[in-house]
Structures are given as structure tokens and as C-alpha cells.
PDB file of C-alpha atoms in Angstrom:
ATOM      1  CA  GLN H 136       6.545   6.792  23.732  1.00 88.00           C
ATOM      2  CA  VAL H 137       3.752   7.323  21.181  1.00 95.00           C
ATOM      3  CA  GLN H 138       0.055   7.739  21.859  1.00 97.00           C
ATOM      4  CA  LEU H 139      -2.621   7.450  19.174  1.00 97.00           C
ATOM      5  CA  VAL H 140      -6.032   9.092  19.479  1.00 97.00           C
ATOM      6  CA  GLU H 141      -8.773   8.084  17.042  1.00 97.00           C
ATOM      7  CA  SER H 142     -12.002   9.852  16.168  1.00 97.00           C
ATOM      8  CA  GLY H 143     -14.891   9.417  13.764  1.00 97.00           C
ATOM      9  CA  GLY H 144     -16.733   6.215  13.044  1.00 96.00           C
ATOM     10  CA  GLY H 145     -20.287   5.344  13.941  1.00 97.00           C
ATOM     11  CA  LEU H 146     -23.388   3.934  12.268  1.00 98.00           C
ATOM     12  CA  VAL H 147     -24.049   4.510   8.564  1.00 98.00           C
ATOM     13  CA  PRO H 148     -26.409   2.890   6.004  1.00 98.00           C
ATOM     14  CA  PRO H 149     -25.022   0.919   3.042  1.00 98.00           C
ATOM     15  CA  GLY H 150     -23.643   3.253   0.390  1.00 98.00           C
ATOM     16  CA  GLY H 151     -22.846   5.951   2.909  1.00 98.00           C
ATOM     17  CA  SER H 152     -19.555   7.537   3.928  1.00 98.00           C
ATOM     18  CA  LEU H 153     -17.496   7.995   7.068  1.00 98.00           C
ATOM     19  CA  ARG H 154     -14.163   9.606   7.828  1.00 98.00           C
ATOM     20  CA  LEU H 155     -11.781   8.272  10.474  1.00 98.00           C
ATOM     21  CA  SER H 156      -8.960  10.344  11.935  1.00 98.00           C
ATOM     22  CA  CYS H 157      -5.930   9.432  14.027  1.00 98.00           C
ATOM     23  CA  ALA H 158      -3.457  11.769  15.713  1.00 98.00           C
ATOM     24  CA  ALA H 159      -0.117  10.714  17.199  1.00 97.00           C
ATOM     25  CA  SER H 160       1.673  12.405  20.065  1.00 97.00           C
ATOM     26  CA  GLY H 161       4.853  11.796  22.033  1.00 96.00           C
ATOM     27  CA  ASN H 162       8.015  10.660  20.224  1.00 95.00           C
ATOM     28  CA  THR H 163       6.490  11.169  16.790  1.00 95.00           C
ATOM     29  CA  PHE H 164       9.895  11.637  15.144  1.00 94.00           C
ATOM     30  CA  THR H 165      10.226   7.845  15.126  1.00 93.00           C
ATOM     31  CA  ILE H 166       7.151   7.389  12.904  1.00 96.00           C
ATOM     32  CA  PHE H 167       7.799   6.372   9.298  1.00 96.00           C
ATOM     33  CA  ALA H 168       4.296   5.196   8.371  1.00 97.00           C
ATOM     34  CA  MET H 169       0.748   5.313   9.702  1.00 97.00           C
ATOM     35  CA  GLY H 170      -2.208   3.227   8.669  1.00 97.00           C
ATOM     36  CA  TRP H 171      -5.353   1.304   9.487  1.00 98.00           C
ATOM     37  CA  PHE H 172      -6.302  -2.276  10.275  1.00 97.00           C
ATOM     38  CA  ARG H 173      -9.745  -3.681  11.008  1.00 97.00           C
ATOM     39  CA  GLN H 174     -11.253  -6.712  12.674  1.00 97.00           C
ATOM     40  CA  ALA H 175     -14.790  -7.888  11.983  1.00 97.00           C
ATOM     41  CA  PRO H 176     -16.755 -10.296  14.195  1.00 91.00           C
ATOM     42  CA  GLY H 177     -15.520 -13.846  13.707  1.00 93.00           C
ATOM     43  CA  LYS H 178     -12.638 -12.793  11.464  1.00 95.00           C
ATOM     44  CA  GLN H 179      -8.931 -12.145  11.813  1.00 95.00           C
ATOM     45  CA  ARG H 180      -7.496  -8.654  11.818  1.00 95.00           C
ATOM     46  CA  GLU H 181      -6.768  -7.426   8.301  1.00 96.00           C
ATOM     47  CA  PHE H 182      -4.803  -4.591   6.757  1.00 97.00           C
ATOM     48  CA  VAL H 183      -6.838  -1.731   5.254  1.00 98.00           C
ATOM     49  CA  ALA H 184      -4.555   1.103   4.101  1.00 98.00           C
ATOM     50  CA  SER H 185      -1.389   2.984   5.005  1.00 98.00           C
ATOM     51  CA  ILE H 186       0.723   5.977   4.068  1.00 97.00           C
ATOM     52  CA  THR H 187       4.429   6.689   4.569  1.00 97.00           C
ATOM     53  CA  LYS H 188       6.003   9.968   5.622  1.00 96.00           C
ATOM     54  CA  TYR H 189       6.784  10.543   1.931  1.00 96.00           C
ATOM     55  CA  GLY H 190       3.164  10.112   0.850  1.00 96.00           C
ATOM     56  CA  LEU H 191       3.318   6.601  -0.637  1.00 97.00           C
ATOM     57  CA  THR H 192      -0.022   4.836  -0.094  1.00 98.00           C
ATOM     58  CA  THR H 193      -0.908   1.151   0.046  1.00 98.00           C
ATOM     59  CA  TYR H 194      -4.409  -0.371   0.011  1.00 98.00           C
ATOM     60  CA  ASN H 195      -6.097  -3.673   0.573  1.00 97.00           C
ATOM     61  CA  ASP H 196      -7.634  -4.729  -2.759  1.00 96.00           C
ATOM     62  CA  SER H 197     -11.067  -4.907  -1.146  1.00 95.00           C
ATOM     63  CA  VAL H 198     -11.122  -1.158  -0.425  1.00 97.00           C
ATOM     64  CA  LYS H 199      -8.755   0.530  -2.886  1.00 94.00           C
ATOM     65  CA  ASP H 200     -11.557   1.798  -5.167  1.00 95.00           C
ATOM     66  CA  ARG H 201     -13.664   3.100  -2.278  1.00 98.00           C
ATOM     67  CA  PHE H 202     -11.334   4.262   0.512  1.00 98.00           C
ATOM     68  CA  THR H 203      -8.694   6.991   0.507  1.00 98.00           C
ATOM     69  CA  VAL H 204      -5.921   7.304   3.071  1.00 98.00           C
ATOM     70  CA  SER H 205      -4.196  10.623   3.617  1.00 98.00           C
ATOM     71  CA  GLY H 206      -1.743  11.989   6.125  1.00 96.00           C
ATOM     72  CA  ASP H 207       0.238  14.945   7.350  1.00 94.00           C
ATOM     73  CA  SER H 208       3.789  13.966   8.277  1.00 91.00           C
ATOM     74  CA  ALA H 209       4.473  17.264  10.043  1.00 92.00           C
ATOM     75  CA  LYS H 210       1.400  16.823  12.265  1.00 93.00           C
ATOM     76  CA  SER H 211       1.684  13.019  12.567  1.00 96.00           C
ATOM     77  CA  THR H 212      -1.931  12.466  11.579  1.00 97.00           C
ATOM     78  CA  VAL H 213      -3.669  10.025   9.258  1.00 98.00           C
ATOM     79  CA  ASP H 214      -7.230  10.004   7.909  1.00 98.00           C
ATOM     80  CA  LEU H 215      -9.295   7.323   6.212  1.00 98.00           C
ATOM     81  CA  GLN H 216     -12.107   8.512   3.963  1.00 98.00           C
ATOM     82  CA  MET H 217     -14.527   5.623   3.456  1.00 98.00           C
ATOM     83  CA  ASN H 218     -17.086   5.849   0.637  1.00 98.00           C
ATOM     84  CA  SER H 219     -19.641   3.403  -0.772  1.00 98.00           C
ATOM     85  CA  LEU H 220     -19.631   1.500   2.487  1.00 98.00           C
ATOM     86  CA  LYS H 221     -20.861  -2.089   2.571  1.00 97.00           C
ATOM     87  CA  PRO H 222     -22.119  -4.224   5.462  1.00 97.00           C
ATOM     88  CA  ASP H 223     -18.893  -6.256   5.135  1.00 96.00           C
ATOM     89  CA  ASP H 224     -16.962  -3.119   6.119  1.00 97.00           C
ATOM     90  CA  THR H 225     -18.451  -3.388   9.605  1.00 98.00           C
ATOM     91  CA  ALA H 226     -15.542  -3.816  12.011  1.00 98.00           C
ATOM     92  CA  VAL H 227     -13.457  -2.229  14.705  1.00 98.00           C
ATOM     93  CA  TYR H 228     -10.850  -0.076  12.971  1.00 98.00           C
ATOM     94  CA  TYR H 229      -7.413   0.351  14.562  1.00 97.00           C
ATOM     95  CA  CYS H 230      -4.867   3.068  13.852  1.00 97.00           C
ATOM     96  CA  ASN H 231      -1.242   1.908  13.639  1.00 97.00           C
ATOM     97  CA  ALA H 232       1.993   3.933  13.581  1.00 97.00           C
ATOM     98  CA  GLY H 233       5.549   2.674  13.392  1.00 95.00           C
ATOM     99  CA  PRO H 234       9.108   3.038  12.106  1.00 95.00           C
ATOM    100  CA  TYR H 235       8.634   0.752   9.064  1.00 94.00           C
ATOM    101  CA  PRO H 236       6.267   0.473   6.086  1.00 94.00           C
ATOM    102  CA  ILE H 237       2.843  -0.971   6.860  1.00 94.00           C
ATOM    103  CA  SER H 238       1.116  -3.512   4.607  1.00 93.00           C
ATOM    104  CA  ASP H 239      -0.485  -6.946   4.551  1.00 91.00           C
ATOM    105  CA  ARG H 240       2.947  -8.458   3.833  1.00 88.00           C
ATOM    106  CA  THR H 241       4.661  -7.325   7.036  1.00 84.00           C
ATOM    107  CA  ASP H 242       3.943  -7.768  10.715  1.00 84.00           C
ATOM    108  CA  PRO H 243       2.655  -4.529  12.246  1.00 83.00           C
ATOM    109  CA  LYS H 244       5.252  -2.641  14.279  1.00 82.00           C
ATOM    110  CA  GLY H 245       5.060   0.248  16.688  1.00 90.00           C
ATOM    111  CA  TYR H 246       1.930   1.566  18.331  1.00 95.00           C
ATOM    112  CA  TRP H 247      -1.837   1.074  18.248  1.00 96.00           C
ATOM    113  CA  GLY H 248      -4.906   3.141  18.892  1.00 97.00           C
ATOM    114  CA  GLN H 249      -7.732   1.832  21.040  1.00 97.00           C
ATOM    115  CA  GLY H 250      -9.948   0.985  18.067  1.00 97.00           C
ATOM    116  CA  ILE H 251     -13.120   2.640  16.813  1.00 98.00           C
ATOM    117  CA  GLN H 252     -16.377   0.997  15.747  1.00 98.00           C
ATOM    118  CA  VAL H 253     -17.732   1.301  12.204  1.00 98.00           C
ATOM    119  CA  THR H 254     -21.156  -0.236  11.623  1.00 98.00           C
ATOM    120  CA  VAL H 255     -22.765  -0.344   8.166  1.00 98.00           C
ATOM    121  CA  SER H 256     -26.421  -1.320   8.480  1.00 97.00           C
ATOM    122  CA  SER H 257     -29.878  -0.229   7.369  1.00 93.00           C
TER     123      SER H 257
END
């Protein structure tokens, strides 16, 4: 029904920046919100940031002063600009898209990307 393709990521030193992108295709008319989760080694998956089709954004407190989520509802895309990266940001980042709002207070719905590696290391 919906396919998500992620790009970006890679290896960056502490303090650096990366930009992740995710594009949805298929039955994109069903998408109300798109966002990002991440999972670090030895940790549970956690919510990072999301944006609704109306432009309302939500952030995890650990990233809200450093990351910016943006999207284009008409194109069904979402980006995550990550600045001032820390080693603790190292994780696999997953794009999520679904028919309901996305946050750390709701179970993720809808569709997932394959995940993309972000490594912050000297």
C-alpha cells in the first residue's frame, strides 16, 4: 500500500550534521503524519520527531534543540536535519508514516522504512 524510501545518514564526528530524507509512494492519500524513530545498540526503539500533514511538529526532548523535522504533504516526504550530533545519537533511524499522529505517547501505526545507520564517532 505504502512504500518508504530513506536516504542520507552515514558517519560523522561529534558536533557535526547530517540530513535524513524519506519519500513515500503508493497510497499516500492515507498518510496523516510522518516521522522518525531510532534504535541504538542495547536500547529500545524511541521516538525522535514527527510532523502532520498540517505542519504540526513533535520532538523528543533529547533532540528538540538540535534536530528539525520538516515535510511536504503534497509530495509525501519528510526530512530530519540533525545538528550538534553526539555519540549517543548513534542508532538506526527508521522512517514511519501512518493515518494518525505520531509521538512517544502512541503506538506507531502504518508503514516503516528499512532503517538507515547514523554513526557519530571521532
